[in-house]
Tab-separated table of C-alpha atoms and ligand atoms in Angstrom:
chain	number	residue	atom	x	y	z
A	296	MET	CA	-26.864	-12.137	27.649
A	297	GLY	CA	-28.820	-13.658	24.847
A	298	LYS	CA	-26.958	-13.633	21.594
A	299	ILE	CA	-27.519	-10.530	19.512
A	300	SER	CA	-27.248	-11.877	16.031
A	301	ARG	CA	-28.964	-12.776	12.834
A	302	ARG	CA	-32.310	-11.529	11.838
A	303	SER	CA	-33.865	-10.889	15.259
A	304	PHE	CA	-31.520	-7.977	15.719
A	305	ILE	CA	-30.726	-6.907	12.235
A	306	LYS	CA	-33.937	-5.344	11.076
A	307	GLY	CA	-34.083	-2.987	14.031
A	308	SER	CA	-30.807	-1.684	15.324
A	309	LEU	CA	-28.620	-2.249	12.295
A	310	ALA	CA	-30.902	-0.423	9.944
A	311	ALA	CA	-31.227	2.477	12.346
A	312	ALA	CA	-27.481	2.627	12.879
A	313	GLY	CA	-26.865	2.296	9.165
A	314	ALA	CA	-28.966	5.343	8.515
A	315	LEU	CA	-26.637	7.403	10.686
A	316	SER	CA	-24.103	9.234	8.633
A	317	VAL	CA	-20.597	10.526	8.818
A	318	SER	CA	-20.423	14.247	9.367
A	319	ALA	CA	-19.909	16.260	6.209
A	320	ALA	CA	-16.769	17.907	7.568
A	321	PRO	CA	-13.963	15.411	7.988
A	322	LEU	CA	-13.476	15.999	11.700
A	323	PRO	CA	-10.981	13.754	13.399
A	324	ALA	CA	-12.680	10.652	14.701
A	325	SER	CA	-11.147	11.422	18.079
A	326	ALA	CA	-13.376	14.463	18.318
A	327	LYS	CA	-16.367	12.156	18.233
A	328	GLY	CA	-15.256	9.383	20.601
A	329	ILE	CA	-17.438	6.344	21.076
A	330	GLY	CA	-20.912	7.273	19.969
A	331	PRO	CA	-24.221	5.835	21.175
A	332	GLY	CA	-24.948	4.302	17.773
A	333	GLU	CA	-21.729	2.340	17.458
A	334	LEU	CA	-21.975	-1.308	16.563
A	335	ALA	CA	-19.332	-3.834	17.480
A	336	THR	CA	-18.730	-7.438	16.553
A	337	MET	CA	-17.691	-10.276	18.844
A	338	LEU	CA	-15.709	-13.175	17.391
A	339	ASP	CA	-15.887	-16.286	19.564
A	340	ILE	CA	-12.863	-17.922	17.977
A	341	GLY	CA	-13.127	-21.154	19.936
A	342	LYS	CA	-16.170	-21.888	17.726
A	343	CYS	CA	-14.391	-21.208	14.424
A	344	ILE	CA	-13.684	-24.336	12.342
A	345	GLY	CA	-11.597	-22.519	9.729
A	346	CYS	CA	-13.945	-23.440	6.884
A	347	GLY	CA	-13.311	-20.150	5.042
A	348	ALA	CA	-16.972	-19.543	4.188
A	349	CYS	CA	-16.655	-16.029	5.630
A	350	VAL	CA	-13.630	-15.268	3.442
A	351	GLU	CA	-15.434	-16.437	0.321
A	352	ALA	CA	-18.570	-14.502	1.242
A	353	CYS	CA	-16.556	-11.339	1.786
A	354	ARG	CA	-14.941	-11.643	-1.636
A	355	ASP	CA	-18.213	-12.400	-3.399
A	356	SER	CA	-20.157	-9.672	-1.662
A	357	ASN	CA	-17.541	-6.965	-2.097
A	358	GLU	CA	-16.217	-7.866	-5.540
A	359	HIS	CA	-17.885	-4.818	-7.075
A	360	LYS	CA	-15.729	-2.604	-4.825
A	361	PHE	CA	-12.426	-4.194	-5.842
A	362	PRO	CA	-9.966	-2.136	-7.924
A	363	GLU	CA	-9.719	-2.450	-11.706
A	364	PRO	CA	-6.382	-0.731	-12.366
A	365	ASP	CA	-5.272	0.999	-15.554
A	366	LYS	CA	-2.010	-0.425	-16.903
A	367	PRO	CA	0.794	0.333	-17.495
A	368	PHE	CA	1.123	2.326	-14.288
A	369	PRO	CA	2.452	5.910	-14.453
A	370	LYS	CA	6.163	6.083	-13.642
A	371	MET	CA	6.658	7.558	-10.166
A	372	TYR	CA	9.269	10.119	-9.125
A	373	PRO	CA	11.162	9.522	-6.971
A	374	PRO	CA	11.268	5.860	-7.953
A	375	ARG	CA	11.344	4.773	-4.271
A	376	VAL	CA	7.535	5.290	-4.224
A	377	LYS	CA	6.792	1.648	-4.884
A	378	THR	CA	3.903	0.379	-6.909
A	379	ALA	CA	1.685	-2.282	-5.364
A	380	ASP	CA	-0.065	-4.529	-7.817
A	381	TRP	CA	-2.339	-7.323	-6.580
A	382	SER	CA	-4.554	-7.341	-9.648
A	383	ASP	CA	-2.957	-10.497	-11.075
A	384	LYS	CA	-2.980	-12.199	-7.654
A	385	ARG	CA	-6.632	-11.887	-6.800
A	386	ASP	CA	-6.848	-15.503	-5.657
A	387	ILE	CA	-4.547	-14.975	-2.691
A	388	ASP	CA	-6.629	-15.633	0.408
A	389	ASP	CA	-4.067	-16.325	3.128
A	390	ARG	CA	-3.336	-12.673	3.917
A	391	LEU	CA	-4.901	-9.229	3.546
A	392	THR	CA	-4.748	-7.702	0.053
A	393	PRO	CA	-6.854	-5.101	-1.821
A	394	TYR	CA	-8.842	-8.098	-3.099
A	395	ASN	CA	-8.987	-10.038	0.184
A	396	TRP	CA	-10.260	-8.057	3.148
A	397	LEU	CA	-10.601	-11.029	5.494
A	398	PHE	CA	-8.417	-14.093	5.979
A	399	ILE	CA	-8.039	-16.972	8.397
A	400	GLN	CA	-4.959	-16.993	10.582
A	401	TYR	CA	-3.740	-20.218	12.197
A	402	ALA	CA	-2.188	-20.805	15.609
A	403	ASP	CA	-1.037	-24.183	16.933
A	404	VAL	CA	-1.528	-24.073	20.688
A	405	GLU	CA	-2.038	-26.371	23.659
A	406	ILE	CA	-5.357	-26.439	25.492
A	407	ASN	CA	-5.662	-28.629	28.607
A	408	GLY	CA	-2.584	-30.602	27.568
A	409	GLU	CA	-3.844	-31.243	24.031
A	410	GLN	CA	-2.353	-29.778	20.870
A	411	THR	CA	-4.937	-27.973	18.776
A	412	THR	CA	-5.110	-25.427	15.980
A	413	ILE	CA	-7.041	-22.227	16.620
A	414	THR	CA	-8.357	-20.426	13.527
A	415	VAL	CA	-8.805	-16.685	13.729
A	416	PRO	CA	-10.732	-14.580	11.174
A	417	ARG	CA	-8.735	-11.332	10.710
A	418	ARG	CA	-9.702	-7.992	9.191
A	419	CYS	CA	-9.808	-4.306	10.154
A	420	MET	CA	-10.528	-3.871	13.883
A	421	HIS	CA	-12.706	-0.756	13.335
A	422	CYS	CA	-11.065	1.185	16.154
A	423	THR	CA	-13.279	3.457	18.237
A	424	ASN	CA	-10.691	6.211	17.806
A	425	PRO	CA	-9.042	5.214	14.530
A	426	PRO	CA	-5.661	6.792	13.767
A	427	CYS	CA	-6.148	5.943	10.082
A	428	ALA	CA	-9.141	8.306	9.997
A	429	ASP	CA	-7.671	10.902	12.343
A	430	LEU	CA	-4.451	11.237	10.419
A	431	CYS	CA	-5.435	10.785	6.776
A	432	PRO	CA	-4.307	14.097	5.223
A	433	PHE	CA	-7.106	14.034	2.648
A	434	GLY	CA	-10.062	12.934	4.765
A	435	ALA	CA	-10.363	9.763	2.693
A	436	ALA	CA	-10.454	7.493	5.741
A	437	ARG	CA	-13.444	8.285	7.911
A	438	LYS	CA	-15.226	6.852	10.877
A	439	LEU	CA	-18.973	6.568	10.469
A	440	LYS	CA	-21.280	7.142	13.407
A	441	ASN	CA	-22.162	3.475	13.489
A	442	GLY	CA	-18.555	2.617	14.299
A	443	ILE	CA	-17.386	1.630	10.823
A	444	THR	CA	-14.118	3.056	9.525
A	445	ARG	CA	-14.128	3.344	5.748
A	446	ILE	CA	-11.595	4.487	3.162
A	447	HIS	CA	-13.269	6.416	0.381
A	448	PRO	CA	-11.887	5.214	-2.980
A	449	ASP	CA	-12.785	8.448	-4.777
A	450	ILE	CA	-10.716	10.572	-2.358
A	451	CYS	CA	-7.808	8.297	-1.357
A	452	LEU	CA	-4.519	9.036	-3.161
A	453	GLY	CA	-2.834	5.879	-1.883
A	454	GLY	CA	-0.143	7.617	0.145
A	455	ALA	CA	-0.512	4.887	2.769
A	456	LYS	CA	-0.466	7.153	5.829
A	457	CYS	CA	-3.349	5.061	7.155
A	458	LYS	CA	-1.236	1.911	6.968
A	459	LEU	CA	1.681	3.668	8.623
A	460	VAL	CA	-0.389	4.730	11.633
A	461	CYS	CA	-2.549	1.592	11.894
A	462	PRO	CA	-1.303	-0.533	14.816
A	463	TRP	CA	-2.123	-3.644	12.785
A	464	ASP	CA	-0.922	-2.414	9.317
A	465	ILE	CA	-4.334	-3.274	7.903
A	466	PRO	CA	-4.948	-1.187	4.726
A	467	GLU	CA	-3.406	-2.499	1.490
A	468	ARG	CA	-2.605	-0.449	-1.612
A	469	GLN	CA	-3.444	-1.096	-5.251
A	470	THR	CA	-1.656	1.084	-7.796
A	471	GLY	CA	-3.265	2.261	-11.037
A	472	VAL	CA	-6.645	3.277	-9.619
A	473	GLY	CA	-8.139	6.347	-7.979
A	474	PRO	CA	-7.863	10.124	-8.175
A	475	TYR	CA	-4.048	10.276	-8.155
A	476	LEU	CA	-4.215	9.326	-11.842
A	477	GLN	CA	-5.939	12.654	-12.538
A	478	VAL	CA	-4.134	14.809	-9.960
A	479	LEU	CA	-0.367	14.128	-9.878
A	480	PRO	CA	0.117	10.672	-11.354
A	481	ASN	CA	3.917	10.851	-11.399
A	482	PHE	CA	4.513	12.573	-8.074
A	483	ALA	CA	1.853	11.884	-5.458
A	484	GLY	CA	-0.060	8.994	-4.088
A	485	ASN	CA	0.214	5.802	-6.106
A	486	GLY	CA	-3.179	4.181	-5.877
A	487	VAL	CA	-5.942	3.576	-3.371
A	488	MET	CA	-5.874	1.853	0.019
A	489	PHE	CA	-8.360	-0.966	0.624
A	490	LYS	CA	-9.646	-2.800	3.699
A	491	CYS	CA	-12.799	-4.239	5.294
A	492	ASP	CA	-15.562	-1.614	5.337
A	493	ARG	CA	-17.738	-3.873	7.546
A	494	CYS	CA	-20.180	-4.116	4.680
A	495	TYR	CA	-21.448	-0.600	5.381
A	496	ASP	CA	-23.763	-0.820	2.372
A	497	LEU	CA	-25.431	-4.015	3.610
A	498	ILE	CA	-25.805	-2.511	7.078
A	499	GLU	CA	-27.428	0.560	5.517
A	500	GLN	CA	-30.054	-1.792	4.093
A	501	GLY	CA	-30.582	-3.538	7.425
A	502	GLU	CA	-28.652	-6.624	6.360
A	503	LEU	CA	-25.862	-8.463	8.127
A	504	PRO	CA	-22.265	-8.172	6.921
A	505	ALA	CA	-21.612	-10.993	4.465
A	506	CYS	CA	-19.050	-12.804	6.625
A	507	ILE	CA	-21.450	-12.963	9.576
A	508	GLU	CA	-24.335	-14.179	7.437
A	509	ALA	CA	-22.232	-16.952	5.839
A	510	CYS	CA	-20.693	-18.466	8.969
A	511	PRO	CA	-22.106	-21.947	9.702
A	512	GLU	CA	-20.904	-21.830	13.318
A	513	ASP	CA	-22.226	-18.389	14.303
A	514	VAL	CA	-18.725	-17.335	15.294
A	515	GLN	CA	-19.539	-13.646	14.930
A	516	THR	CA	-22.164	-11.610	16.720
A	517	ILE	CA	-22.973	-7.965	15.989
A	518	GLY	CA	-24.771	-5.465	18.146
A	519	PRO	CA	-24.534	-2.226	20.129
A	520	ARG	CA	-21.002	-1.886	21.464
A	521	ASP	CA	-21.842	-1.915	25.175
A	522	GLU	CA	-23.905	-5.096	24.754
A	523	ILE	CA	-21.180	-6.776	22.717
A	524	ILE	CA	-18.557	-5.905	25.326
A	525	ALA	CA	-20.781	-7.347	28.081
A	526	ALA	CA	-21.425	-10.459	25.971
A	527	ALA	CA	-17.709	-10.915	25.316
A	528	TYR	CA	-16.793	-10.800	28.997
A	529	ALA	CA	-19.686	-13.106	29.881
A	530	ARG	CA	-18.557	-15.593	27.246
A	531	ALA	CA	-14.959	-15.341	28.429
A	532	GLU	CA	-16.059	-16.104	31.972
A	533	GLU	CA	-18.134	-19.042	30.761
A	534	ILE	CA	-15.192	-20.661	28.948
A	535	ASN	CA	-12.496	-19.420	31.310
A	536	GLY	CA	-11.205	-17.454	28.352
A	537	TYR	CA	-9.736	-14.093	27.348
A	538	VAL	CA	-10.811	-10.895	25.563
A	539	TYR	CA	-8.913	-8.860	22.923
A	540	GLY	CA	-10.023	-5.621	21.273
A	541	ASP	CA	-11.893	-3.955	24.118
A	542	LYS	CA	-8.864	-1.982	25.333
A	543	GLU	CA	-6.452	-2.287	22.406
A	544	ASN	CA	-5.607	1.032	20.744
A	545	GLY	CA	-7.967	2.681	23.235
A	546	GLY	CA	-10.818	0.349	22.217
A	547	THR	CA	-12.051	-1.203	18.996
A	548	ASN	CA	-15.341	-2.395	17.589
A	549	THR	CA	-13.963	-5.898	16.976
A	550	ILE	CA	-13.858	-8.001	20.126
A	551	TYR	CA	-12.214	-11.440	20.113
A	552	VAL	CA	-12.905	-14.077	22.773
A	553	SER	CA	-10.334	-16.878	22.978
A	554	PRO	CA	-9.943	-20.031	25.064
A	555	VAL	CA	-6.173	-19.357	25.275
A	556	PRO	CA	-4.392	-16.205	26.452
A	557	PHE	CA	-3.704	-13.747	23.654
A	558	ASP	CA	0.028	-13.612	24.342
A	559	VAL	CA	0.145	-17.366	23.703
A	560	LEU	CA	-2.041	-16.996	20.624
A	561	ASN	CA	0.002	-14.085	19.293
A	562	GLU	CA	3.229	-16.025	19.745
A	563	ALA	CA	1.795	-18.936	17.743
A	564	LEU	CA	0.264	-16.890	14.905
A	565	GLU	CA	2.069	-16.697	11.598
A	566	LYS	CA	2.876	-13.019	11.121
A	567	GLY	CA	4.264	-10.934	8.315
A	568	PRO	CA	3.033	-8.560	5.597
A	569	GLY	CA	-0.755	-8.658	5.458
A	570	MET	CA	-0.876	-10.845	8.594
A	571	PRO	CA	-1.659	-8.740	11.669
A	572	HIS	CA	-0.456	-9.535	15.186
A	573	MET	CA	-2.560	-9.908	18.353
A	574	ALA	CA	-0.183	-8.167	20.757
A	575	PRO	CA	-1.320	-5.543	23.280
A	576	VAL	CA	-1.674	-2.100	21.632
A	577	PRO	CA	-1.536	1.168	23.594
A	578	ASP	CA	-3.921	3.993	22.675
A	579	SER	CA	-2.118	5.568	19.734
A	580	MET	CA	-4.282	8.707	19.811
A	581	ALA	CA	-3.903	9.280	23.550
A	582	HIS	CA	-1.243	11.974	23.304
A	583	ALA	CA	-2.314	15.556	22.957
A	584	ASP	CA	0.341	16.360	20.351
A	585	THR	CA	-0.952	13.624	18.070
A	586	LEU	CA	-4.504	14.802	18.565
A	587	ALA	CA	-3.483	18.377	17.805
A	588	LYS	CA	-1.845	17.211	14.606
A	589	ALA	CA	-5.077	15.536	13.617
A	590	MET	CA	-7.062	18.690	14.355
A	591	ILE	CA	-4.725	20.733	12.166
A	592	LEU	CA	-5.085	18.250	9.360
A	593	ALA	CA	-8.883	18.399	9.299
A	594	PRO	CA	-9.223	21.616	7.242
A	595	ILE	CA	-6.623	20.316	4.782
A	596	ALA	CA	-8.709	17.225	4.385
A	597	GLY	CA	-11.779	19.288	3.616
A	598	LEU	CA	-9.909	21.352	1.064
A	599	ALA	CA	-8.472	18.289	-0.599
A	600	ALA	CA	-11.857	16.616	-0.855
A	601	GLY	CA	-13.366	19.828	-2.202
A	602	PHE	CA	-10.576	20.186	-4.758
A	603	ILE	CA	-11.052	16.678	-6.023
A	604	LYS	CA	-14.825	17.099	-6.299
A	605	PHE	CA	-14.436	20.541	-7.892
A	606	THR	CA	-11.995	19.353	-10.532
A	607	GLY	CA	-14.051	16.254	-11.199
A	608	GLY	CA	-10.743	14.436	-10.891
A	609	ALA	CA	-12.143	11.390	-9.170
A	610	LYS	CA	-13.288	8.499	-11.255
A	611	PRO	CA	-16.835	7.429	-10.630
A	612	SER	CA	-16.951	4.526	-8.244
A	613	SER	CA	-19.465	1.771	-7.815
A	614	GLN	CA	-19.387	2.475	-4.085
A	615	SER	CA	-22.113	4.579	-2.596
A	616	ASN	CA	-20.879	7.714	-0.908
A	617	LYS	CA	-24.210	9.234	-0.119
A	618	GLU	CA	-23.504	9.305	3.604
A	619	GLU	CA	-20.679	11.716	2.981
A	620	SER	CA	-22.171	14.055	0.449
B	1476	LIG	S1	-7.486	-1.363	12.604
B	1476	LIG	FE1	-6.199	0.079	11.446
B	1476	LIG	S2	-7.321	0.396	9.520
B	1476	LIG	FE2	-8.779	-0.486	10.975
B	1476	LIG	S3	-9.811	1.290	11.965
B	1476	LIG	FE3	-8.039	0.726	13.280
B	1476	LIG	S4	-6.375	2.048	12.548
B	1476	LIG	FE4	-7.940	2.040	10.942
B	1477	LIG	S1	-17.624	-7.150	7.439
B	1477	LIG	FE1	-17.925	-7.267	5.183
B	1477	LIG	S2	-16.077	-6.313	4.318
B	1477	LIG	FE2	-15.589	-6.801	6.476
B	1477	LIG	S3	-14.661	-8.847	6.459
B	1477	LIG	FE3	-16.880	-9.159	6.780
B	1477	LIG	S4	-17.731	-9.443	4.713
B	1477	LIG	FE4	-15.683	-8.539	4.459
B	1478	LIG	S1	-17.211	-19.032	8.277
B	1478	LIG	FE1	-17.219	-19.084	10.519
B	1478	LIG	S2	-16.386	-21.098	11.061
B	1478	LIG	FE2	-15.868	-20.738	8.902
B	1478	LIG	S3	-13.816	-19.777	8.990
B	1478	LIG	FE3	-15.279	-18.096	8.979
B	1478	LIG	S4	-15.641	-17.605	11.139
B	1478	LIG	FE4	-14.664	-19.640	11.074
């Protein structure tokens, strides 16, 4: 398949998909499944040179969405609810933080008898059936119809349920920001969770996500999910390579193609807090009991969002939320 990338594609499909909106009621994403307007990205990591231009572009482009916490932080009860403060460590770029939504992970591997280092851009996978959105008790994490999963900073209380249920532990908390400061600052929440929002605002305007636009090697390609999946398998066949993200967690909208098997890559990757793995992931929303729990939570989410809007508790945010209003 010809590459779906850059401007030839962007002005048509992306803009149309960007105009699609999340439903007003915070239904579980699982109720929607994979929609016809979903966009996916393919990352051909054999082409990545680890230059970091994508990381820099992400930070520059999304800086206006980064948290500006009030200090000192309210004292939490019980004290085991830990604060998370990255505001004095904004320069950290070798892991995920509330101020770094994309980083480059390194893996020393052998290809055809030669030692080489593979560099892997890592961020939210944008699952097709995201547990973070299904199970957020307040409806703050939502899947948009174009396949983006977003955490709304004016609704999130920072309880970190999304991180708990994310197979890759992606969202990161910053304390001292968000509606918890107005609602129950000493007893609930403790900040706002942050992660890649796949530049939903740029996509709304028919533009490419910043990391894709900045890459000098065209590592990433974005397009309709079925075309991206076909392109990924075609590329894998061409290089005798492997695919990750198509089946993981029941399917994601981030598809990696690698010249080495992903078990080898995963073994070689440095892992730890803020550094996701690349192991196989079963479909975490496959079980009916989990789905039922999500369905029960949906009305609570609506009530919570309504309460916050009604009380005017949420601080104004620079992020657009027009798709949800
Ligand atoms: S990777 Fe984690 S944070 Fe991203 S959509 Fe999936 S469950 Fe949510
Ligand atoms: S899609 Fe946007 S928010 Fe996500 S990693 Fe790329 S530049 Fe950052
Ligand atoms: S800009 Fe492209 S080549 Fe450079 S690190 Fe990012 S994905 Fe790799």
